[in-house]
Amino acid sequence: MKQGKLIIFSAPSGAGKTTIVKHLLKKFSNLSFSVSATTRESRGDEKNKKDYYFITKEDFLHRVARQEFVEFEEVYNGTFYGTLRSEIERIWNDDKQVIFDIDVEGGLRLKRKYEQDALAIFVQPPSLDVLKERLSGRGTDSPEKLQERFVKAEKELEYADKFDVILKNNDLSTACKEAEELIGKFLGNS
Ligand code: 5GP
């Protein structure tokens, strides 16, 4: 199997990492998104196999037992997310590098596993209040789900300094530009 590089974007949800990752995918044709498996319901216009592999909890737990995940996490109570080994292999075998949008603990786990081959970037929102506003503004989560996301976000902000780089997202276009430079350097193509 071929071995390539991994670019890990982690942050509390609502910090803007998904937008930054999408921007990078447009800029770098040699990057490919690691589609995670999850047991949550699809949201808005999310598509199966493109945004996530939406699978049942039963299927997820079978895959855990068969050791199909490089890492997995019960990110929210009863809701699992995980990176399939087959996903990373598929991308490397296609001569591309993998980019992840993943929670903070999962991101650090991947960094510990792949060390120098991985660049772990923490996207830092301007403040917890801004993060809360962004999450509420999505209008896609119930009040209970939102509360759960707030509590987790607060905890996740404490992990920032364990990452290779902290990318401040006070202004999205500036953050996207900075991310481009970081990735260009890491991949050696700028
Ligand atoms: P959302 O439900 O908003 O799509 O994702 C919730 C959180 O789970 C986000 O922080 C997202 O980055 C994270 N996440 C997505 N895929 C994975 C994964 O494969 N593993 C882990 N550990 N977290 C993930």
Coordinates of N, CA, C and O and ligand atoms in Angstrom, one line a residue:
M1 N 0.8 -1.2 0.0 CA 0.0 0.0 0.0 C 0.9 1.3 0.0 O 1.9 1.3 0.7
K2 N 0.4 2.3 -0.7 CA 1.2 3.5 -0.7 C 0.9 4.3 0.5 O -0.1 4.2 1.1
Q3 N 1.9 5.1 1.0 CA 1.8 5.9 2.2 C 1.9 7.3 1.7 O 2.9 7.7 1.1
G4 N 1.0 8.2 2.1 CA 1.0 9.6 1.7 C 1.0 10.5 3.0 O 1.4 10.1 4.0
K5 N 0.5 11.7 2.8 CA 0.4 12.6 3.9 C -1.0 12.9 4.3 O -2.0 12.6 3.6
L6 N -1.1 13.4 5.6 CA -2.5 13.7 6.1 C -2.5 15.1 6.6 O -1.6 15.6 7.3
I7 N -3.6 15.8 6.3 CA -3.8 17.2 6.8 C -5.1 17.1 7.6 O -6.1 16.8 7.1
I8 N -4.9 17.5 8.9 CA -6.0 17.3 9.8 C -6.5 18.7 10.2 O -5.7 19.5 10.8
F9 N -7.8 18.9 10.0 CA -8.4 20.2 10.5 C -9.3 19.8 11.6 O -10.3 19.0 11.4
S10 N -9.1 20.3 12.8 CA -9.9 20.1 13.9 C -10.3 21.4 14.6 O -9.6 22.4 14.5
A11 N -11.5 21.4 15.2 CA -12.0 22.6 15.8 C -13.4 22.2 16.4 O -14.0 21.3 15.9
P12 N -13.9 23.1 17.3 CA -15.2 22.8 17.7 C -16.1 23.1 16.5 O -15.8 23.8 15.6
S13 N -17.3 22.4 16.5 CA -18.1 22.6 15.3 C -18.6 24.1 15.3 O -18.9 24.6 16.4
G14 N -18.7 24.7 14.1 CA -19.0 26.1 14.1 C -17.9 27.0 13.9 O -18.0 28.2 13.7
A15 N -16.6 26.5 14.0 CA -15.4 27.4 14.0 C -15.1 27.7 12.5 O -14.2 28.6 12.3
G16 N -15.7 27.1 11.6 CA -15.4 27.4 10.2 C -14.5 26.4 9.5 O -14.1 26.6 8.3
K17 N -14.2 25.3 10.1 CA -13.2 24.4 9.5 C -13.8 23.7 8.2 O -13.0 23.5 7.3
T18 N -15.1 23.4 8.2 CA -15.6 22.8 7.0 C -15.5 23.7 5.8 O -15.1 23.3 4.7
T19 N -15.7 25.0 6.0 CA -15.6 26.0 4.9 C -14.1 26.0 4.4 O -13.9 26.1 3.2
I20 N -13.2 26.1 5.4 CA -11.8 26.1 5.0 C -11.4 24.9 4.3 O -10.7 24.9 3.2
V21 N -11.8 23.7 4.7 CA -11.4 22.5 4.1 C -12.0 22.5 2.6 O -11.3 22.1 1.7
K22 N -13.2 22.9 2.5 CA -13.8 22.9 1.1 C -13.0 23.9 0.2 O -12.8 23.6 -1.0
H23 N -12.6 25.0 0.8 CA -11.8 25.9 0.0 C -10.5 25.3 -0.5 O -10.1 25.4 -1.6
L24 N -9.8 24.6 0.4 CA -8.5 23.9 0.1 C -8.7 22.8 -1.0 O -7.9 22.6 -1.8
L25 N -9.9 22.1 -0.9 CA -10.1 21.1 -1.9 C -10.2 21.7 -3.3 O -9.9 21.0 -4.3
K26 N -10.7 22.9 -3.4 CA -10.8 23.6 -4.7 C -9.4 24.0 -5.2 O -9.1 24.0 -6.3
K27 N -8.6 24.4 -4.2 CA -7.3 25.0 -4.6 C -6.3 23.9 -4.9 O -5.4 24.1 -5.7
F28 N -6.3 22.8 -4.2 CA -5.3 21.7 -4.4 C -5.9 20.5 -5.0 O -6.6 19.8 -4.3
S29 N -5.6 20.2 -6.2 CA -6.2 19.1 -6.9 C -5.6 17.7 -6.4 O -6.2 16.7 -6.6
N30 N -4.5 17.8 -5.7 CA -3.9 16.6 -5.1 C -4.4 16.2 -3.7 O -3.9 15.4 -3.1
L31 N -5.4 17.0 -3.3 CA -6.0 16.7 -1.9 C -7.4 16.0 -2.1 O -8.1 16.3 -3.1
S32 N -7.7 15.1 -1.2 CA -9.0 14.4 -1.3 C -9.5 14.3 0.1 O -8.8 14.0 1.1
F33 N -10.8 14.5 0.2 CA -11.5 14.6 1.5 C -11.7 13.2 2.1 O -12.3 12.3 1.4
S34 N -11.4 13.0 3.4 CA -11.7 11.7 4.0 C -13.1 11.7 4.5 O -13.5 12.5 5.4
V35 N -13.9 10.9 3.8 CA -15.3 10.8 4.2 C -15.5 9.9 5.4 O -15.1 8.8 5.4
S36 N -16.0 10.5 6.5 CA -16.1 9.8 7.8 C -17.4 9.0 7.7 O -18.3 9.3 7.0
A37 N -17.4 7.9 8.6 CA -18.7 7.3 8.8 C -19.4 7.9 10.1 O -18.7 8.3 11.0
T38 N -20.7 8.0 10.0 CA -21.4 8.5 11.2 C -22.7 7.9 11.4 O -23.3 7.4 10.4
T39 N -23.2 7.9 12.7 CA -24.5 7.3 12.9 C -25.6 8.4 13.0 O -26.7 8.2 13.3
R40 N -25.1 9.7 12.8 CA -26.2 10.7 12.9 C -26.9 10.8 11.6 O -26.5 10.3 10.6
E41 N -28.1 11.5 11.6 CA -29.0 11.6 10.5 C -28.3 12.7 9.5 O -27.6 13.6 10.0
S42 N -28.6 12.6 8.2 CA -28.0 13.6 7.3 C -28.8 14.9 7.6 O -29.9 14.9 8.0
R43 N -28.1 16.0 7.3 CA -28.6 17.3 7.7 C -28.6 18.1 6.4 O -27.7 18.1 5.6
G44 N -29.7 18.9 6.2 CA -29.8 19.8 5.0 C -29.6 19.0 3.7 O -30.2 18.0 3.5
D45 N -28.6 19.5 2.9 CA -28.4 18.8 1.6 C -27.2 17.9 1.6 O -26.6 17.6 0.5
E46 N -26.8 17.4 2.7 CA -25.7 16.5 2.8 C -26.0 15.2 2.1 O -27.1 14.7 2.1
K47 N -25.0 14.7 1.4 CA -25.2 13.5 0.6 C -24.4 12.3 1.2 O -23.2 12.4 1.6
N48 N -25.0 11.1 1.1 CA -24.4 9.9 1.6 C -23.2 9.6 0.7 O -23.2 9.8 -0.5
K49 N -22.1 9.2 1.3 CA -20.8 8.9 0.6 C -20.0 10.1 0.1 O -18.9 9.9 -0.4
K50 N -20.6 11.3 0.2 CA -19.9 12.4 -0.2 C -19.5 13.3 1.0 O -18.4 13.6 1.2
D51 N -20.5 13.5 1.8 CA -20.3 14.3 3.1 C -19.9 13.3 4.2 O -19.0 13.5 5.0
Y52 N -20.7 12.2 4.3 CA -20.4 11.2 5.3 C -20.9 9.9 4.7 O -21.8 9.9 3.8
Y53 N -20.5 8.8 5.3 CA -21.1 7.5 5.1 C -22.1 7.4 6.3 O -21.7 7.3 7.4
F54 N -23.4 7.6 5.9 CA -24.4 7.6 7.0 C -24.8 6.1 7.2 O -25.4 5.5 6.3
I55 N -24.4 5.6 8.4 CA -24.7 4.2 8.7 C -25.4 4.0 10.0 O -25.4 4.9 10.8
T56 N -26.0 2.8 10.2 CA -26.7 2.6 11.5 C -25.7 2.3 12.6 O -24.5 2.0 12.3
K57 N -26.2 2.5 13.8 CA -25.3 2.2 15.0 C -24.8 0.8 15.0 O -23.7 0.5 15.3
E58 N -25.7 -0.1 14.6 CA -25.4 -1.5 14.5 C -24.2 -1.8 13.5 O -23.2 -2.4 13.9
D59 N -24.3 -1.2 12.4 CA -23.3 -1.3 11.3 C -21.9 -0.7 11.9 O -20.9 -1.3 11.8
F60 N -22.1 0.4 12.5 CA -20.9 1.1 13.0 C -20.2 0.2 14.0 O -18.9 0.0 14.0
L61 N -20.9 -0.3 15.0 CA -20.3 -1.2 16.0 C -19.7 -2.5 15.5 O -18.7 -2.9 16.0
H62 N -20.3 -3.0 14.4 CA -19.7 -4.2 13.8 C -18.3 -3.8 13.2 O -17.4 -4.6 13.3
R63 N -18.3 -2.6 12.6 CA -17.0 -2.2 12.0 C -16.0 -1.9 13.1 O -14.8 -2.1 12.8
V64 N -16.4 -1.4 14.2 CA -15.5 -1.2 15.3 C -14.9 -2.6 15.7 O -13.7 -2.8 15.8
A65 N -15.8 -3.6 15.8 CA -15.4 -4.9 16.2 C -14.4 -5.5 15.2 O -13.5 -6.3 15.6
R66 N -14.6 -5.2 14.0 CA -13.7 -5.7 12.9 C -12.5 -4.9 12.7 O -11.7 -5.0 11.8
Q67 N -12.3 -3.9 13.6 CA -11.1 -3.0 13.5 C -11.0 -2.2 12.2 O -9.9 -2.1 11.7
E68 N -12.1 -1.8 11.7 CA -12.1 -1.1 10.4 C -11.7 0.4 10.5 O -11.5 1.1 9.5
F69 N -11.8 0.9 11.8 CA -11.5 2.3 12.0 C -10.1 2.6 12.4 O -9.5 1.9 13.3
V70 N -9.5 3.7 11.9 CA -8.2 4.1 12.3 C -8.4 4.9 13.7 O -7.6 4.9 14.5
E71 N -9.6 5.6 13.7 CA -10.0 6.2 15.0 C -11.5 6.4 14.9 O -12.0 6.5 13.8
F72 N -12.1 6.4 16.1 CA -13.5 6.7 16.1 C -13.9 7.3 17.5 O -13.1 7.2 18.4
E73 N -15.0 8.0 17.5 CA -15.3 8.7 18.7 C -16.8 8.8 18.9 O -17.5 8.9 17.9
E74 N -17.3 8.7 20.1 CA -18.7 9.0 20.4 C -18.7 10.5 20.6 O -18.6 11.0 21.7
V75 N -18.7 11.3 19.5 CA -18.6 12.7 19.6 C -19.7 13.4 20.5 O -19.4 14.2 21.3
Y76 N -20.9 12.9 20.2 CA -22.0 13.4 21.1 C -22.7 12.1 21.6 O -22.5 11.1 21.1
N77 N -23.4 12.3 22.7 CA -24.0 11.2 23.4 C -24.8 10.3 22.4 O -25.7 10.8 21.9
G78 N -24.3 9.1 22.2 CA -25.0 8.2 21.4 C -24.8 8.3 19.9 O -25.3 7.6 19.1
T79 N -24.0 9.3 19.5 CA -23.7 9.6 18.1 C -22.2 9.3 17.8 O -21.4 10.0 18.4
F80 N -21.9 8.4 16.9 CA -20.6 8.0 16.6 C -20.1 8.6 15.3 O -20.9 8.7 14.4
Y81 N -18.8 8.8 15.3 CA -18.1 9.3 14.0 C -16.8 8.6 14.0 O -16.1 8.4 15.0
G82 N -16.3 8.2 12.8 CA -15.1 7.5 12.7 C -14.5 7.6 11.3 O -15.1 7.7 10.3
T83 N -13.1 7.4 11.3 CA -12.4 7.4 10.0 C -12.1 5.9 9.7 O -11.4 5.2 10.4
L84 N -12.5 5.5 8.5 CA -12.3 4.2 8.1 C -10.9 4.0 7.4 O -10.5 4.9 6.6
R85 N -10.2 3.0 7.8 CA -8.9 2.7 7.3 C -8.9 2.6 5.7 O -8.1 3.1 5.0
S86 N -10.0 2.0 5.2 CA -10.2 1.9 3.8 C -10.2 3.2 3.1 O -9.9 3.3 1.9
E87 N -10.7 4.2 3.8 CA -10.9 5.6 3.2 C -9.5 6.2 2.9 O -9.2 6.7 1.9
I88 N -8.6 6.1 3.9 CA -7.2 6.6 3.8 C -6.5 5.8 2.7 O -5.8 6.4 1.8
E89 N -6.6 4.5 2.7 CA -5.9 3.7 1.7 C -6.4 4.0 0.3 O -5.6 4.1 -0.7
R90 N -7.7 4.2 0.1 CA -8.3 4.5 -1.2 C -7.6 5.8 -1.7 O -7.2 5.9 -2.9
I91 N -7.5 6.8 -0.9 CA -7.0 8.1 -1.3 C -5.5 8.0 -1.6 O -5.0 8.5 -2.7
W92 N -4.7 7.4 -0.8 CA -3.3 7.2 -1.0 C -3.1 6.4 -2.3 O -2.2 6.7 -3.1
N93 N -3.8 5.4 -2.5 CA -3.6 4.5 -3.7 C -4.0 5.3 -5.0 O -3.5 4.9 -6.0
D94 N -4.7 6.4 -4.8 CA -5.1 7.2 -5.9 C -4.1 8.3 -6.1 O -4.3 9.3 -6.8
D95 N -2.9 8.2 -5.4 CA -1.8 9.2 -5.4 C -2.2 10.6 -4.9 O -1.7 11.6 -5.4
K96 N -3.2 10.6 -4.0 CA -3.6 11.9 -3.4 C -3.3 11.9 -1.9 O -2.9 10.9 -1.3
Q97 N -3.3 13.1 -1.4 CA -3.1 13.3 0.1 C -4.5 13.5 0.8 O -5.4 14.1 0.2
V98 N -4.5 13.1 2.0 CA -5.9 13.1 2.7 C -6.1 14.3 3.5 O -5.2 14.7 4.3
I99 N -7.2 14.9 3.4 CA -7.6 16.0 4.3 C -8.8 15.7 5.1 O -9.8 15.1 4.6
F100 N -8.7 16.0 6.4 CA -9.7 15.6 7.4 C -10.4 16.8 8.0 O -9.8 17.7 8.4
D101 N -11.7 16.6 8.3 CA -12.5 17.5 9.1 C -13.0 16.7 10.2 O -13.9 15.9 10.1
I102 N -12.4 16.8 11.4 CA -12.6 15.8 12.4 C -12.6 16.5 13.8 O -12.0 17.6 13.9
D103 N -13.1 15.8 14.8 CA -13.2 16.5 16.1 C -11.8 16.5 16.7 O -10.8 15.8 16.2
V104 N -11.6 17.2 17.8 CA -10.3 17.5 18.4 C -9.6 16.2 18.9 O -8.4 16.0 18.6
E105 N -10.3 15.4 19.5 CA -9.7 14.2 20.1 C -9.3 13.2 18.9 O -8.2 12.6 18.9
G106 N -10.1 13.1 17.9 CA -9.8 12.3 16.8 C -8.6 12.8 16.0 O -7.8 12.1 15.6
G107 N -8.6 14.1 15.9 CA -7.5 14.8 15.2 C -6.1 14.5 15.9 O -5.1 14.1 15.3
L108 N -6.1 14.6 17.2 CA -4.9 14.4 18.0 C -4.5 12.9 17.9 O -3.3 12.6 17.9
R109 N -5.5 12.0 17.9 CA -5.2 10.6 17.8 C -4.5 10.3 16.4 O -3.5 9.5 16.4
L110 N -5.0 10.9 15.4 CA -4.4 10.7 14.0 C -3.0 11.2 14.0 O -2.1 10.6 13.5
K111 N -2.8 12.4 14.6 CA -1.5 13.0 14.7 C -0.5 12.1 15.4 O 0.7 11.9 14.9
R112 N -0.9 11.5 16.5 CA 0.0 10.6 17.3 C 0.3 9.4 16.5 O 1.5 8.9 16.5
K113 N -0.6 9.0 15.7 CA -0.4 7.7 14.9 C 0.6 8.0 13.7 O 1.4 7.2 13.4
Y114 N 0.3 9.1 13.0 CA 1.1 9.3 11.7 C 2.3 10.3 11.9 O 3.0 10.5 10.9
E115 N 2.4 11.0 13.0 CA 3.5 11.8 13.4 C 3.9 12.8 12.2 O 3.1 13.7 11.9
Q116 N 5.1 12.6 11.7 CA 5.7 13.6 10.7 C 4.9 13.6 9.4 O 5.0 14.6 8.7
D117 N 4.2 12.6 9.1 CA 3.4 12.5 7.9 C 2.1 13.3 8.0 O 1.4 13.5 7.0
A118 N 1.8 13.8 9.2 CA 0.5 14.5 9.5 C 0.8 15.9 9.9 O 1.7 16.2 10.7
L119 N -0.1 16.8 9.4 CA -0.1 18.2 9.9 C -1.4 18.5 10.5 O -2.5 18.3 9.9
A120 N -1.4 18.8 11.9 CA -2.6 18.9 12.6 C -2.9 20.4 12.9 O -2.1 21.1 13.5
I121 N -4.0 20.9 12.3 CA -4.3 22.3 12.4 C -5.6 22.5 13.2 O -6.6 21.9 13.0
F122 N -5.5 23.4 14.2 CA -6.6 23.7 15.1 C -7.2 25.1 14.6 O -6.5 26.1 14.5
V123 N -8.5 25.1 14.2 CA -9.1 26.3 13.8 C -9.8 27.0 15.0 O -10.6 26.4 15.6
Q124 N -9.3 28.2 15.3 CA -9.7 28.9 16.5 C -10.7 30.0 16.1 O -10.4 30.9 15.4
P125 N -12.0 29.9 16.6 CA -13.0 30.9 16.4 C -12.6 32.2 17.2 O -11.9 32.1 18.2
P126 N -13.1 33.4 16.8 CA -12.8 34.6 17.6 C -13.1 34.5 19.1 O -12.4 34.9 19.9
S127 N -14.3 33.8 19.4 CA -14.6 33.7 20.8 C -15.7 32.6 20.9 O -16.3 32.2 19.9
L128 N -16.0 32.2 22.2 CA -17.0 31.2 22.4 C -18.4 31.8 22.0 O -19.2 31.1 21.5
D129 N -18.6 33.1 22.3 CA -19.9 33.7 22.0 C -20.1 33.7 20.5 O -21.2 33.4 20.0
V130 N -19.1 34.0 19.7 CA -19.3 34.0 18.2 C -19.6 32.6 17.8 O -20.5 32.4 16.9
L131 N -18.9 31.6 18.4 CA -19.1 30.2 18.0 C -20.6 29.9 18.3 O -21.3 29.2 17.5
K132 N -21.1 30.3 19.5 CA -22.5 30.0 19.8 C -23.5 30.6 18.8 O -24.4 30.0 18.4
E133 N -23.2 31.9 18.5 CA -24.0 32.5 17.5 C -24.1 31.8 16.2 O -25.1 31.6 15.6
R134 N -22.9 31.3 15.7 CA -22.8 30.6 14.4 C -23.6 29.3 14.5 O -24.3 29.0 13.6
L135 N -23.4 28.6 15.6 CA -24.1 27.3 15.7 C -25.6 27.5 15.8 O -26.4 26.8 15.1
S136 N -26.1 28.5 16.5 CA -27.5 28.8 16.6 C -28.1 29.2 15.3 O -29.2 28.8 14.9
G137 N -27.3 30.0 14.5 CA -27.7 30.5 13.3 C -27.9 29.5 12.2 O -28.6 29.7 11.2
R138 N -27.3 28.3 12.4 CA -27.5 27.2 11.4 C -29.0 26.8 11.3 O -29.4 26.4 10.3
G139 N -29.6 26.8 12.5 CA -31.0 26.4 12.5 C -31.3 25.0 12.2 O -32.4 24.6 11.8
T140 N -30.3 24.1 12.3 CA -30.4 22.7 11.9 C -30.5 21.8 13.1 O -30.8 20.6 13.0
D141 N -30.2 22.3 14.3 CA -30.2 21.5 15.5 C -31.3 21.8 16.5 O -31.6 23.0 16.6
S142 N -31.8 20.9 17.2 CA -32.7 21.1 18.3 C -32.0 21.9 19.4 O -30.8 21.8 19.5
P143 N -32.8 22.5 20.3 CA -32.2 23.2 21.5 C -31.3 22.3 22.3 O -30.2 22.7 22.7
E144 N -31.7 21.0 22.5 CA -30.9 20.1 23.3 C -29.6 19.8 22.6 O -28.5 19.8 23.2
K145 N -29.7 19.6 21.3 CA -28.5 19.2 20.5 C -27.5 20.4 20.5 O -26.3 20.3 20.6
L146 N -28.1 21.6 20.4 CA -27.3 22.9 20.4 C -26.5 23.0 21.7 O -25.3 23.3 21.7
Q147 N -27.2 22.7 22.8 CA -26.6 22.8 24.1 C -25.5 21.9 24.3 O -24.4 22.2 24.8
E148 N -25.7 20.7 23.7 CA -24.6 19.6 23.8 C -23.4 20.1 23.0 O -22.2 20.0 23.4
R149 N -23.6 20.8 21.8 CA -22.5 21.3 21.0 C -21.8 22.4 21.7 O -20.6 22.5 21.6
F150 N -22.6 23.3 22.4 CA -21.9 24.4 23.1 C -21.0 23.8 24.2 O -19.8 24.3 24.4
V151 N -21.5 22.9 25.0 CA -20.7 22.3 26.1 C -19.4 21.7 25.5 O -18.3 21.9 26.0
K152 N -19.5 20.9 24.4 CA -18.4 20.3 23.8 C -17.4 21.3 23.3 O -16.2 21.2 23.4
A153 N -17.9 22.4 22.6 CA -17.1 23.4 22.1 C -16.2 24.0 23.1 O -15.0 24.3 22.9
E154 N -16.8 24.3 24.3 CA -16.1 25.0 25.3 C -14.9 24.1 25.8 O -13.8 24.6 26.0
K155 N -15.1 22.8 25.9 CA -14.0 21.9 26.2 C -12.9 21.8 25.2 O -11.8 21.8 25.4
E156 N -13.4 21.8 23.9 CA -12.5 21.6 22.8 C -11.5 22.7 22.6 O -10.4 22.6 22.2
L157 N -12.0 24.0 23.0 CA -11.1 25.1 22.8 C -9.8 25.0 23.7 O -8.8 25.6 23.4
E158 N -9.9 24.2 24.7 CA -8.7 24.0 25.6 C -7.6 23.2 25.0 O -6.5 23.2 25.5
Y159 N -7.9 22.5 23.9 CA -6.9 21.6 23.3 C -6.0 22.3 22.3 O -5.1 21.6 21.7
A160 N -6.3 23.5 22.0 CA -5.7 24.2 20.8 C -4.2 24.0 20.8 O -3.6 23.7 19.8
D161 N -3.5 24.2 22.0 CA -2.0 24.2 21.9 C -1.4 22.8 21.8 O -0.2 22.7 21.8
K162 N -2.2 21.8 21.7 CA -1.6 20.5 21.4 C -1.4 20.2 19.9 O -0.9 19.2 19.5
F163 N -1.9 21.2 19.1 CA -1.8 21.0 17.6 C -0.5 21.6 17.1 O 0.1 22.4 17.7
D164 N -0.2 21.2 15.9 CA 1.0 21.7 15.2 C 0.8 23.2 15.0 O 1.8 24.0 15.1
V165 N -0.4 23.6 14.6 CA -0.6 25.0 14.2 C -2.0 25.4 14.7 O -2.9 24.6 14.7
I166 N -2.1 26.7 15.2 CA -3.4 27.3 15.5 C -3.7 28.3 14.5 O -2.9 29.2 14.2
L167 N -4.8 28.1 13.7 CA -5.2 29.0 12.7 C -6.4 29.8 13.2 O -7.5 29.2 13.4
K168 N -6.2 31.1 13.3 CA -7.2 32.0 13.8 C -8.2 32.2 12.7 O -7.8 32.6 11.6
N169 N -9.5 32.1 13.0 CA -10.5 32.4 12.0 C -11.4 33.5 12.5 O -12.5 33.4 12.8
N170 N -10.7 34.7 12.5 CA -11.5 36.0 12.8 C -12.2 36.5 11.5 O -13.2 37.0 11.5
D171 N -11.5 36.2 10.4 CA -12.0 36.6 9.1 C -11.8 35.4 8.1 O -10.6 35.0 8.0
L172 N -12.8 35.0 7.5 CA -12.8 33.7 6.8 C -11.8 33.7 5.6 O -11.0 32.8 5.4
S173 N -11.8 34.9 4.8 CA -11.0 34.8 3.7 C -9.5 34.9 4.1 O -8.6 34.3 3.4
T174 N -9.2 35.6 5.1 CA -7.8 35.6 5.6 C -7.4 34.2 6.1 O -6.3 33.7 5.8
A175 N -8.3 33.6 6.8 CA -8.0 32.2 7.3 C -7.8 31.2 6.2 O -6.9 30.4 6.2
C176 N -8.6 31.4 5.1 CA -8.4 30.5 3.9 C -7.1 30.7 3.3 O -6.4 29.8 2.9
K177 N -6.6 32.0 3.1 CA -5.3 32.3 2.5 C -4.2 31.7 3.4 O -3.3 31.1 2.8
E178 N -4.3 31.9 4.7 CA -3.3 31.3 5.6 C -3.2 29.8 5.5 O -2.1 29.2 5.5
A179 N -4.4 29.2 5.4 CA -4.4 27.7 5.3 C -3.8 27.3 4.0 O -3.0 26.3 4.0
E180 N -4.0 28.0 2.9 CA -3.4 27.7 1.6 C -1.9 27.7 1.8 O -1.2 26.8 1.3
E181 N -1.3 28.7 2.4 CA 0.1 28.8 2.6 C 0.7 27.6 3.4 O 1.7 27.0 3.0
L182 N 0.0 27.3 4.5 CA 0.4 26.2 5.3 C 0.5 24.9 4.6 O 1.4 24.1 4.6
I183 N -0.6 24.6 3.8 CA -0.7 23.3 3.1 C 0.3 23.3 2.0 O 0.9 22.2 1.8
G184 N 0.4 24.4 1.3 CA 1.4 24.5 0.2 C 2.8 24.1 0.7 O 3.5 23.3 0.1
K185 N 3.2 24.7 1.8 CA 4.5 24.4 2.4 C 4.6 22.9 2.8 O 5.6 22.2 2.5
F186 N 3.6 22.4 3.5 CA 3.6 21.0 4.0 C 3.7 20.0 2.9 O 4.4 19.0 3.0
L187 N 3.0 20.3 1.8 CA 3.0 19.4 0.7 C 4.1 19.6 -0.3 O 4.4 18.8 -1.2
G188 N 4.8 20.7 0.0 CA 6.0 21.0 -0.9 C 5.6 21.4 -2.3 O 6.4 21.2 -3.2
N189 N 4.4 22.0 -2.5 CA 4.1 22.4 -3.8 C 3.8 23.9 -3.9 O 2.9 24.3 -4.6
S190 N 4.5 24.7 -3.1 CA 4.3 26.1 -3.3 C 5.6 26.8 -2.9 O 6.4 26.2 -2.2
Ligands
5GP1 P1 -21.1 17.4 12.5 O1 -22.2 16.6 13.1 O2 -21.2 18.9 12.8 O3 -20.9 17.1 11.0 O4 -19.8 16.9 13.2 C1 -19.6 16.9 14.5 C2 -18.2 16.8 14.9 O5 -17.7 15.5 14.6 C3 -17.3 17.8 14.1 O6 -16.3 18.3 15.0 C4 -16.6 16.9 13.1 O7 -15.4 17.5 12.6 C5 -16.4 15.6 13.9 N1 -16.1 14.5 13.0 C6 -16.5 14.3 11.7 N2 -16.0 13.1 11.3 C7 -15.3 12.6 12.3 C8 -14.5 11.4 12.4 O8 -14.3 10.6 11.5 N3 -13.9 11.2 13.6 C9 -14.0 12.0 14.7 N4 -13.4 11.8 15.8 N5 -14.8 13.2 14.6 C10 -15.4 13.4 13.4

